[in-house]
């Protein structure tokens, strides 16, 4: 028998985050979103709740929980707002986890406690302006000069990289050439404020307007050789491992957005009247909302299944790709349908579904496009690369 019921601890966490999202985030996030302003106060409260340290052991300042706990928190936050949710997701899965999984003991003790407490944010610099899904085409370089790495290059679309509380960015860079002629890619930690490390102004984005996304440039940036994260030449492989976890987290975030569309549509359908009746009494609206709920429910089961395999230590690459593909599709479809339920009001930014519609599309792109997920699923099925 398959049991999808949450444990007492997970259910308590889910309810706590649900209440926080409803009472602390929902009333104010719209104004932050319209101003394109990063919500430092909300992030500080999330840090005080321990959300940034959920899957990190107490030894490094975390809560000692598991990755599924992070996913539950992301789902509940995204039911209200995705900017806040992606700040948490990127801060943990991309910012903290590479160090937690692959960093040295000294690196973990130096950098993780402040990140786990939400006092500082960390970022991961993989994507480049000409790279996109082809992360193996990295052009940023890092050459060793004595006891230092000298880094040159550019990174694009990097979340949490330019806030006032960003402590560092872990970047991938070409550090040599393999015997087969392919690039040797390594991961290196670059503290914020390092000379030659320039953070551009924020992008003007379609969505996620209350989150921080920047382009980064490195001009003869020098950091100690001890800032190598993990093994030399294993940076790309390490990130692929991190990305499998991240896709489960993005799936959870996507489910939250999809469910938020259902929540808002049910509420609105019970209030809005047309032709003398509440629109929720019309079968056309009922069927549309029923399909939305079915998508959210199915996507939730997909990420629960992927997370279960992850926690058991089993291979979960295919399940993570399926969860990310199904959930991001559900988010996009539900955002479109919720906007239709709201009619003209759905096109107004003052209503949450307007934000949901603007935020949904990136979920089919970030941390691996839908096309990449299909490619991964096909390969896991044994089809030729």
mmCIF file of N, CA and C in Angstrom, residues 62-183:
data_model
loop_
_atom_site.group_PDB
_atom_site.id
_atom_site.type_symbol
_atom_site.label_atom_id
_atom_site.label_comp_id
_atom_site.label_asym_id
_atom_site.label_seq_id
_atom_site.Cartn_x
_atom_site.Cartn_y
_atom_site.Cartn_z
ATOM 1 N N UNK A 62 22.226 24.239 10.762
ATOM 2 C CA UNK A 62 20.945 23.943 10.139
ATOM 3 C C UNK A 62 19.942 23.346 11.102
ATOM 4 N N UNK A 63 18.831 22.883 10.554
ATOM 5 C CA UNK A 63 17.745 22.332 11.357
ATOM 6 C C UNK A 63 17.816 20.817 11.471
ATOM 7 N N UNK A 64 18.695 20.189 10.674
ATOM 8 C CA UNK A 64 18.835 18.739 10.755
ATOM 9 C C UNK A 64 17.690 17.973 10.154
ATOM 10 N N UNK A 65 16.934 18.611 9.264
ATOM 11 C CA UNK A 65 15.816 17.933 8.618
ATOM 12 C C UNK A 65 16.238 17.270 7.325
ATOM 13 N N UNK A 66 15.268 17.057 6.428
ATOM 14 C CA UNK A 66 15.581 16.422 5.156
ATOM 15 C C UNK A 66 15.150 17.326 3.999
ATOM 16 N N UNK A 67 15.486 16.901 2.794
ATOM 17 C CA UNK A 67 15.216 17.711 1.611
ATOM 18 C C UNK A 67 13.717 17.790 1.326
ATOM 19 N N UNK A 68 12.962 16.787 1.724
ATOM 20 C CA UNK A 68 11.520 16.806 1.513
ATOM 21 C C UNK A 68 10.881 17.919 2.330
ATOM 22 N N UNK A 69 11.442 18.193 3.503
ATOM 23 C CA UNK A 69 10.931 19.292 4.330
ATOM 24 C C UNK A 69 11.075 20.612 3.583
ATOM 25 N N UNK A 70 12.205 20.791 2.912
ATOM 26 C CA UNK A 70 12.398 21.991 2.102
ATOM 27 C C UNK A 70 11.335 22.071 1.009
ATOM 28 N N UNK A 71 11.054 20.949 0.358
ATOM 29 C CA UNK A 71 10.062 20.926 -0.713
ATOM 30 C C UNK A 71 8.682 21.324 -0.200
ATOM 31 N N UNK A 72 8.304 20.843 0.969
ATOM 32 C CA UNK A 72 7.008 21.203 1.537
ATOM 33 C C UNK A 72 6.928 22.697 1.812
ATOM 34 N N UNK A 73 8.022 23.259 2.319
ATOM 35 C CA UNK A 73 8.050 24.699 2.577
ATOM 36 C C UNK A 73 7.926 25.489 1.280
ATOM 37 N N UNK A 74 8.604 25.038 0.244
ATOM 38 C CA UNK A 74 8.542 25.722 -1.047
ATOM 39 C C UNK A 74 7.130 25.691 -1.622
ATOM 40 N N UNK A 75 6.466 24.541 -1.504
ATOM 41 C CA UNK A 75 5.109 24.439 -2.030
ATOM 42 C C UNK A 75 4.181 25.437 -1.346
ATOM 43 N N UNK A 76 4.249 25.518 -0.041
ATOM 44 C CA UNK A 76 3.354 26.410 0.685
ATOM 45 C C UNK A 76 3.656 27.879 0.406
ATOM 46 N N UNK A 77 4.925 28.234 0.288
ATOM 47 C CA UNK A 77 5.273 29.619 -0.041
ATOM 48 C C UNK A 77 4.781 29.985 -1.430
ATOM 49 N N UNK A 78 4.974 29.077 -2.393
ATOM 50 C CA UNK A 78 4.610 29.368 -3.780
ATOM 51 C C UNK A 78 3.101 29.417 -3.980
ATOM 52 N N UNK A 79 2.335 28.869 -3.070
ATOM 53 C CA UNK A 79 0.874 29.011 -3.152
ATOM 54 C C UNK A 79 0.477 30.474 -3.032
ATOM 55 N N UNK A 80 1.361 31.260 -2.437
ATOM 56 C CA UNK A 80 1.110 32.687 -2.248
ATOM 57 C C UNK A 80 1.972 33.544 -3.162
ATOM 58 N N UNK A 81 3.273 33.209 -3.260
ATOM 59 C CA UNK A 81 4.174 34.012 -4.094
ATOM 60 C C UNK A 81 5.425 33.223 -4.457
ATOM 61 N N UNK A 82 5.810 33.306 -5.725
ATOM 62 C CA UNK A 82 6.964 32.542 -6.205
ATOM 63 C C UNK A 82 8.288 33.268 -6.030
ATOM 64 N N UNK A 83 8.280 34.597 -5.923
ATOM 65 C CA UNK A 83 9.534 35.320 -5.709
ATOM 66 C C UNK A 83 10.163 34.911 -4.389
ATOM 67 N N UNK A 84 9.343 34.851 -3.356
ATOM 68 C CA UNK A 84 9.825 34.428 -2.040
ATOM 69 C C UNK A 84 10.259 32.971 -2.084
ATOM 70 N N UNK A 85 9.473 32.149 -2.769
ATOM 71 C CA UNK A 85 9.791 30.726 -2.845
ATOM 72 C C UNK A 85 11.103 30.487 -3.574
ATOM 73 N N UNK A 86 11.334 31.176 -4.686
ATOM 74 C CA UNK A 86 12.568 30.933 -5.436
ATOM 75 C C UNK A 86 13.783 31.467 -4.692
ATOM 76 N N UNK A 87 13.604 32.496 -3.880
ATOM 77 C CA UNK A 87 14.710 32.979 -3.055
ATOM 78 C C UNK A 87 15.158 31.894 -2.088
ATOM 79 N N UNK A 88 14.190 31.196 -1.500
ATOM 80 C CA UNK A 88 14.523 30.089 -0.607
ATOM 81 C C UNK A 88 15.105 28.923 -1.385
ATOM 82 N N UNK A 89 14.477 28.556 -2.502
ATOM 83 C CA UNK A 89 14.948 27.401 -3.274
ATOM 84 C C UNK A 89 16.384 27.599 -3.742
ATOM 85 N N UNK A 90 16.659 28.749 -4.348
ATOM 86 C CA UNK A 90 18.007 29.000 -4.854
ATOM 87 C C UNK A 90 19.011 29.164 -3.720
ATOM 88 N N UNK A 91 18.568 29.752 -2.620
ATOM 89 C CA UNK A 91 19.475 29.938 -1.491
ATOM 90 C C UNK A 91 19.916 28.625 -0.872
ATOM 91 N N UNK A 92 19.036 27.635 -0.907
ATOM 92 C CA UNK A 92 19.366 26.340 -0.302
ATOM 93 C C UNK A 92 19.911 25.358 -1.341
ATOM 94 N N UNK A 93 19.099 25.042 -2.367
ATOM 95 C CA UNK A 93 19.499 23.971 -3.293
ATOM 96 C C UNK A 93 20.687 24.360 -4.158
ATOM 97 N N UNK A 94 20.784 25.633 -4.546
ATOM 98 C CA UNK A 94 21.905 26.067 -5.378
ATOM 99 C C UNK A 94 22.995 26.752 -4.578
ATOM 100 N N UNK A 95 22.612 27.471 -3.527
ATOM 101 C CA UNK A 95 23.602 28.211 -2.756
ATOM 102 C C UNK A 95 24.301 27.388 -1.693
ATOM 103 N N UNK A 96 23.508 26.703 -0.866
ATOM 104 C CA UNK A 96 24.082 25.983 0.269
ATOM 105 C C UNK A 96 24.476 24.546 -0.037
ATOM 106 N N UNK A 97 23.659 23.836 -0.822
ATOM 107 C CA UNK A 97 23.875 22.405 -0.986
ATOM 108 C C UNK A 97 25.189 22.015 -1.663
ATOM 109 N N UNK A 98 25.681 22.757 -2.676
ATOM 110 C CA UNK A 98 26.992 22.382 -3.236
ATOM 111 C C UNK A 98 28.094 22.361 -2.186
ATOM 112 N N UNK A 99 28.078 23.350 -1.278
ATOM 113 C CA UNK A 99 29.070 23.360 -0.200
ATOM 114 C C UNK A 99 28.800 22.234 0.787
ATOM 115 N N UNK A 100 27.525 22.031 1.106
ATOM 116 C CA UNK A 100 27.167 21.002 2.071
ATOM 117 C C UNK A 100 27.513 19.609 1.561
ATOM 118 N N UNK A 101 27.310 19.377 0.282
ATOM 119 C CA UNK A 101 27.579 18.060 -0.304
ATOM 120 C C UNK A 101 29.058 17.846 -0.619
ATOM 121 N N UNK A 102 29.738 18.877 -1.093
ATOM 122 C CA UNK A 102 31.076 18.673 -1.662
ATOM 123 C C UNK A 102 32.173 19.515 -1.025
ATOM 124 N N UNK A 103 31.821 20.467 -0.164
ATOM 125 C CA UNK A 103 32.825 21.354 0.407
ATOM 126 C C UNK A 103 33.699 20.675 1.449
ATOM 127 N N UNK A 104 34.834 21.296 1.739
ATOM 128 C CA UNK A 104 35.715 20.810 2.797
ATOM 129 C C UNK A 104 35.101 21.141 4.147
ATOM 130 N N UNK A 105 35.605 20.514 5.171
ATOM 131 C CA UNK A 105 35.111 20.785 6.517
ATOM 132 C C UNK A 105 35.306 22.261 6.865
ATOM 133 N N UNK A 106 36.442 22.822 6.499
ATOM 134 C CA UNK A 106 36.714 24.236 6.778
ATOM 135 C C UNK A 106 35.726 25.137 6.034
ATOM 136 N N UNK A 107 35.458 24.820 4.765
ATOM 137 C CA UNK A 107 34.507 25.617 3.986
ATOM 138 C C UNK A 107 33.111 25.574 4.605
ATOM 139 N N UNK A 108 32.688 24.387 4.993
ATOM 140 C CA UNK A 108 31.351 24.251 5.560
ATOM 141 C C UNK A 108 31.214 25.009 6.872
ATOM 142 N N UNK A 109 32.226 24.930 7.718
ATOM 143 C CA UNK A 109 32.153 25.620 9.007
ATOM 144 C C UNK A 109 32.255 27.134 8.846
ATOM 145 N N UNK A 110 32.941 27.582 7.817
ATOM 146 C CA UNK A 110 33.102 29.025 7.611
ATOM 147 C C UNK A 110 31.875 29.662 6.958
ATOM 148 N N UNK A 111 31.290 29.004 5.952
ATOM 149 C CA UNK A 111 30.269 29.650 5.132
ATOM 150 C C UNK A 111 28.833 29.211 5.413
ATOM 151 N N UNK A 112 28.612 27.986 5.886
ATOM 152 C CA UNK A 112 27.255 27.478 5.981
ATOM 153 C C UNK A 112 26.413 28.046 7.128
ATOM 154 N N UNK A 113 26.953 28.267 8.323
ATOM 155 C CA UNK A 113 26.084 28.711 9.420
ATOM 156 C C UNK A 113 25.282 29.973 9.109
ATOM 157 N N UNK A 114 25.917 30.983 8.543
ATOM 158 C CA UNK A 114 25.192 32.224 8.241
ATOM 159 C C UNK A 114 24.160 32.014 7.144
ATOM 160 N N UNK A 115 24.485 31.140 6.177
ATOM 161 C CA UNK A 115 23.543 30.841 5.094
ATOM 162 C C UNK A 115 22.360 30.033 5.636
ATOM 163 N N UNK A 116 22.642 29.055 6.472
ATOM 164 C CA UNK A 116 21.581 28.228 7.049
ATOM 165 C C UNK A 116 20.654 29.039 7.941
ATOM 166 N N UNK A 117 21.176 30.101 8.543
ATOM 167 C CA UNK A 117 20.369 30.958 9.408
ATOM 168 C C UNK A 117 19.595 32.005 8.624
ATOM 169 N N UNK A 118 19.845 32.098 7.317
ATOM 170 C CA UNK A 118 19.177 33.105 6.507
ATOM 171 C C UNK A 118 19.741 34.495 6.708
ATOM 172 N N UNK A 119 20.858 34.597 7.421
ATOM 173 C CA UNK A 119 21.501 35.894 7.620
ATOM 174 C C UNK A 119 22.265 36.313 6.369
ATOM 175 N N UNK A 120 22.725 35.322 5.622
ATOM 176 C CA UNK A 120 23.415 35.551 4.361
ATOM 177 C C UNK A 120 22.788 34.663 3.284
ATOM 178 N N UNK A 121 22.930 35.096 2.034
ATOM 179 C CA UNK A 121 22.476 34.299 0.904
ATOM 180 C C UNK A 121 23.673 33.877 0.070
ATOM 181 N N UNK A 122 23.571 32.714 -0.541
ATOM 182 C CA UNK A 122 24.623 32.229 -1.433
ATOM 183 C C UNK A 122 24.007 31.949 -2.795
ATOM 184 N N UNK A 123 24.847 31.969 -3.821
ATOM 185 C CA UNK A 123 24.374 31.743 -5.183
ATOM 186 C C UNK A 123 25.298 30.770 -5.887
ATOM 187 N N UNK A 124 24.803 30.213 -7.003
ATOM 188 C CA UNK A 124 25.619 29.314 -7.823
ATOM 189 C C UNK A 124 25.638 29.843 -9.239
ATOM 190 N N UNK A 125 26.833 30.083 -9.772
ATOM 191 C CA UNK A 125 26.989 30.642 -11.113
ATOM 192 C C UNK A 125 27.356 29.582 -12.127
ATOM 193 N N UNK A 126 26.381 29.052 -12.830
ATOM 194 C CA UNK A 126 26.610 28.056 -13.873
ATOM 195 C C UNK A 126 26.321 28.625 -15.260
ATOM 196 N N UNK A 127 25.101 29.140 -15.445
ATOM 197 C CA UNK A 127 24.654 29.583 -16.766
ATOM 198 C C UNK A 127 25.472 30.765 -17.278
ATOM 199 N N UNK A 128 25.745 30.748 -18.581
ATOM 200 C CA UNK A 128 26.478 31.842 -19.220
ATOM 201 C C UNK A 128 25.651 32.417 -20.364
ATOM 202 N N UNK A 129 25.923 33.654 -20.776
ATOM 203 C CA UNK A 129 25.115 34.293 -21.823
ATOM 204 C C UNK A 129 24.965 33.474 -23.093
ATOM 205 N N UNK A 130 26.002 32.739 -23.486
ATOM 206 C CA UNK A 130 25.922 31.949 -24.713
ATOM 207 C C UNK A 130 25.735 30.474 -24.480
ATOM 208 N N UNK A 131 25.476 30.087 -23.206
ATOM 209 C CA UNK A 131 25.406 28.672 -22.881
ATOM 210 C C UNK A 131 24.004 28.125 -22.785
ATOM 211 N N UNK A 132 23.189 28.702 -21.891
ATOM 212 C CA UNK A 132 21.839 28.190 -21.692
ATOM 213 C C UNK A 132 21.856 26.746 -21.215
ATOM 214 N N UNK A 133 21.108 25.894 -21.895
ATOM 215 C CA UNK A 133 21.026 24.480 -21.507
ATOM 216 C C UNK A 133 22.340 23.743 -21.710
ATOM 217 N N UNK A 134 23.209 24.262 -22.579
ATOM 218 C CA UNK A 134 24.494 23.617 -22.858
ATOM 219 C C UNK A 134 25.537 24.074 -21.846
ATOM 220 N N UNK A 135 25.359 23.615 -20.594
ATOM 221 C CA UNK A 135 26.259 24.041 -19.520
ATOM 222 C C UNK A 135 27.691 23.548 -19.739
ATOM 223 N N UNK A 136 27.834 22.493 -20.525
ATOM 224 C CA UNK A 136 29.173 21.990 -20.803
ATOM 225 C C UNK A 136 29.975 22.911 -21.706
ATOM 226 N N UNK A 137 29.309 23.926 -22.275
ATOM 227 C CA UNK A 137 30.006 24.886 -23.149
ATOM 228 C C UNK A 137 30.572 26.055 -22.359
ATOM 229 N N UNK A 138 30.823 25.859 -21.091
ATOM 230 C CA UNK A 138 31.349 26.913 -20.224
ATOM 231 C C UNK A 138 32.594 27.569 -20.821
ATOM 232 N N UNK A 139 32.598 28.917 -20.803
ATOM 233 C CA UNK A 139 33.744 29.672 -21.313
ATOM 234 C C UNK A 139 34.525 30.376 -20.200
ATOM 235 N N UNK A 140 33.873 30.554 -19.050
ATOM 236 C CA UNK A 140 34.589 31.147 -17.921
ATOM 237 C C UNK A 140 35.789 30.269 -17.569
ATOM 238 N N UNK A 141 36.920 30.892 -17.344
ATOM 239 C CA UNK A 141 38.152 30.147 -17.074
ATOM 240 C C UNK A 141 38.708 30.468 -15.692
ATOM 241 N N UNK A 142 39.442 29.537 -15.154
ATOM 242 C CA UNK A 142 40.168 29.745 -13.899
ATOM 243 C C UNK A 142 41.525 29.086 -14.047
ATOM 244 N N UNK A 143 42.580 29.883 -14.057
ATOM 245 C CA UNK A 143 43.935 29.326 -14.150
ATOM 246 C C UNK A 143 44.631 29.500 -12.807
ATOM 247 N N UNK A 144 45.450 28.518 -12.505
ATOM 248 C CA UNK A 144 46.150 28.598 -11.223
ATOM 249 C C UNK A 144 47.410 29.428 -11.366
ATOM 250 N N UNK A 145 47.587 30.349 -10.431
ATOM 251 C CA UNK A 145 48.778 31.195 -10.380
ATOM 252 C C UNK A 145 49.304 31.146 -8.953
ATOM 253 N N UNK A 146 50.234 30.237 -8.709
ATOM 254 C CA UNK A 146 50.749 30.052 -7.362
ATOM 255 C C UNK A 146 49.686 29.507 -6.439
ATOM 256 N N UNK A 147 49.370 30.243 -5.400
ATOM 257 C CA UNK A 147 48.385 29.817 -4.424
ATOM 258 C C UNK A 147 47.014 30.435 -4.687
ATOM 259 N N UNK A 148 46.782 30.890 -5.922
ATOM 260 C CA UNK A 148 45.512 31.534 -6.233
ATOM 261 C C UNK A 148 44.926 31.022 -7.544
ATOM 262 N N UNK A 149 43.602 31.128 -7.653
ATOM 263 C CA UNK A 149 42.907 30.958 -8.913
ATOM 264 C C UNK A 149 42.667 32.344 -9.501
ATOM 265 N N UNK A 150 42.871 32.480 -10.792
ATOM 266 C CA UNK A 150 42.584 33.738 -11.490
ATOM 267 C C UNK A 150 41.414 33.457 -12.436
ATOM 268 N N UNK A 151 40.282 34.096 -12.166
ATOM 269 C CA UNK A 151 39.026 33.783 -12.865
ATOM 270 C C UNK A 151 38.650 34.904 -13.827
ATOM 271 N N UNK A 152 38.263 34.515 -15.052
ATOM 272 C CA UNK A 152 37.786 35.465 -16.053
ATOM 273 C C UNK A 152 36.562 34.884 -16.759
ATOM 274 N N UNK A 153 35.535 35.711 -16.942
ATOM 275 C CA UNK A 153 34.346 35.242 -17.654
ATOM 276 C C UNK A 153 33.089 35.952 -17.209
ATOM 277 N N UNK A 154 31.943 35.441 -17.658
ATOM 278 C CA UNK A 154 30.646 36.045 -17.385
ATOM 279 C C UNK A 154 29.613 34.962 -17.092
ATOM 280 N N UNK A 155 28.737 35.235 -16.152
ATOM 281 C CA UNK A 155 27.627 34.350 -15.825
ATOM 282 C C UNK A 155 26.315 35.127 -15.963
ATOM 283 N N UNK A 156 25.236 34.434 -16.315
ATOM 284 C CA UNK A 156 23.958 35.091 -16.550
ATOM 285 C C UNK A 156 22.828 34.429 -15.763
ATOM 286 N N UNK A 157 21.819 35.222 -15.427
ATOM 287 C CA UNK A 157 20.593 34.748 -14.768
ATOM 288 C C UNK A 157 20.869 34.109 -13.405
ATOM 289 N N UNK A 158 21.730 34.719 -12.609
ATOM 290 C CA UNK A 158 22.129 34.114 -11.335
ATOM 291 C C UNK A 158 21.284 34.676 -10.187
ATOM 292 N N UNK A 159 20.510 33.820 -9.538
ATOM 293 C CA UNK A 159 19.599 34.213 -8.467
ATOM 294 C C UNK A 159 20.347 34.408 -7.155
ATOM 295 N N UNK A 160 19.933 35.435 -6.402
ATOM 296 C CA UNK A 160 20.489 35.771 -5.074
ATOM 297 C C UNK A 160 21.925 36.276 -5.126
ATOM 298 N N UNK A 161 22.406 36.689 -6.289
ATOM 299 C CA UNK A 161 23.829 37.018 -6.420
ATOM 300 C C UNK A 161 24.173 38.465 -6.088
ATOM 301 N N UNK A 162 23.176 39.348 -6.011
ATOM 302 C CA UNK A 162 23.492 40.759 -5.829
ATOM 303 C C UNK A 162 22.755 41.441 -4.702
ATOM 304 N N UNK A 163 22.256 40.683 -3.732
ATOM 305 C CA UNK A 163 21.562 41.310 -2.608
ATOM 306 C C UNK A 163 22.575 41.891 -1.618
ATOM 307 N N UNK A 164 22.076 42.687 -0.698
ATOM 308 C CA UNK A 164 22.944 43.261 0.336
ATOM 309 C C UNK A 164 23.460 42.203 1.297
ATOM 310 N N UNK A 165 22.846 41.025 1.302
ATOM 311 C CA UNK A 165 23.260 39.975 2.237
ATOM 312 C C UNK A 165 23.894 38.777 1.520
ATOM 313 N N UNK A 166 24.202 38.918 0.217
ATOM 314 C CA UNK A 166 24.861 37.826 -0.501
ATOM 315 C C UNK A 166 26.299 37.692 -0.012
ATOM 316 N N UNK A 167 26.667 36.500 0.426
ATOM 317 C CA UNK A 167 28.009 36.292 0.975
ATOM 318 C C UNK A 167 29.006 35.815 -0.070
ATOM 319 N N UNK A 168 28.527 34.967 -1.018
ATOM 320 C CA UNK A 168 29.452 34.408 -1.997
ATOM 321 C C UNK A 168 28.692 33.770 -3.154
ATOM 322 N N UNK A 169 29.409 33.502 -4.203
ATOM 323 C CA UNK A 169 28.885 32.762 -5.348
ATOM 324 C C UNK A 169 29.869 31.648 -5.668
ATOM 325 N N UNK A 170 29.359 30.435 -5.851
ATOM 326 C CA UNK A 170 30.185 29.328 -6.332
ATOM 327 C C UNK A 170 30.025 29.292 -7.846
ATOM 328 N N UNK A 171 31.118 29.433 -8.581
ATOM 329 C CA UNK A 171 31.050 29.494 -10.041
ATOM 330 C C UNK A 171 31.749 28.285 -10.654
ATOM 331 N N UNK A 172 31.235 27.855 -11.789
ATOM 332 C CA UNK A 172 31.918 26.821 -12.565
ATOM 333 C C UNK A 172 32.837 27.491 -13.569
ATOM 334 N N UNK A 173 34.010 26.912 -13.741
ATOM 335 C CA UNK A 173 34.997 27.487 -14.656
ATOM 336 C C UNK A 173 35.866 26.391 -15.243
ATOM 337 N N UNK A 174 36.362 26.642 -16.445
ATOM 338 C CA UNK A 174 37.270 25.693 -17.103
ATOM 339 C C UNK A 174 38.637 25.821 -16.466
ATOM 340 N N UNK A 175 39.123 24.721 -15.901
ATOM 341 C CA UNK A 175 40.427 24.733 -15.232
ATOM 342 C C UNK A 175 41.487 23.918 -15.972
ATOM 343 N N UNK A 176 41.121 23.365 -17.132
ATOM 344 C CA UNK A 176 42.088 22.588 -17.905
ATOM 345 C C UNK A 176 41.396 21.800 -18.994
ATOM 346 N N UNK A 177 42.128 20.857 -19.579
ATOM 347 C CA UNK A 177 41.601 20.011 -20.653
ATOM 348 C C UNK A 177 41.823 18.545 -20.294
ATOM 349 N N UNK A 178 40.815 17.742 -20.497
ATOM 350 C CA UNK A 178 40.918 16.319 -20.202
ATOM 351 C C UNK A 178 41.707 15.600 -21.293
ATOM 352 N N UNK A 179 42.044 14.351 -21.011
ATOM 353 C CA UNK A 179 42.799 13.553 -21.979
ATOM 354 C C UNK A 179 42.031 13.354 -23.276
ATOM 355 N N UNK A 180 40.691 13.327 -23.180
ATOM 356 C CA UNK A 180 39.887 13.129 -24.388
ATOM 357 C C UNK A 180 39.603 14.437 -25.118
ATOM 358 N N UNK A 181 40.197 15.532 -24.639
ATOM 359 C CA UNK A 181 40.037 16.821 -25.294
ATOM 360 C C UNK A 181 38.891 17.660 -24.767
ATOM 361 N N UNK A 182 38.057 17.091 -23.920
ATOM 362 C CA UNK A 182 36.943 17.859 -23.363
ATOM 363 C C UNK A 182 37.425 18.795 -22.270
ATOM 364 N N UNK A 183 36.590 19.780 -21.966
ATOM 365 C CA UNK A 183 36.946 20.759 -20.943
ATOM 366 C C UNK A 183 36.902 20.133 -19.547
#
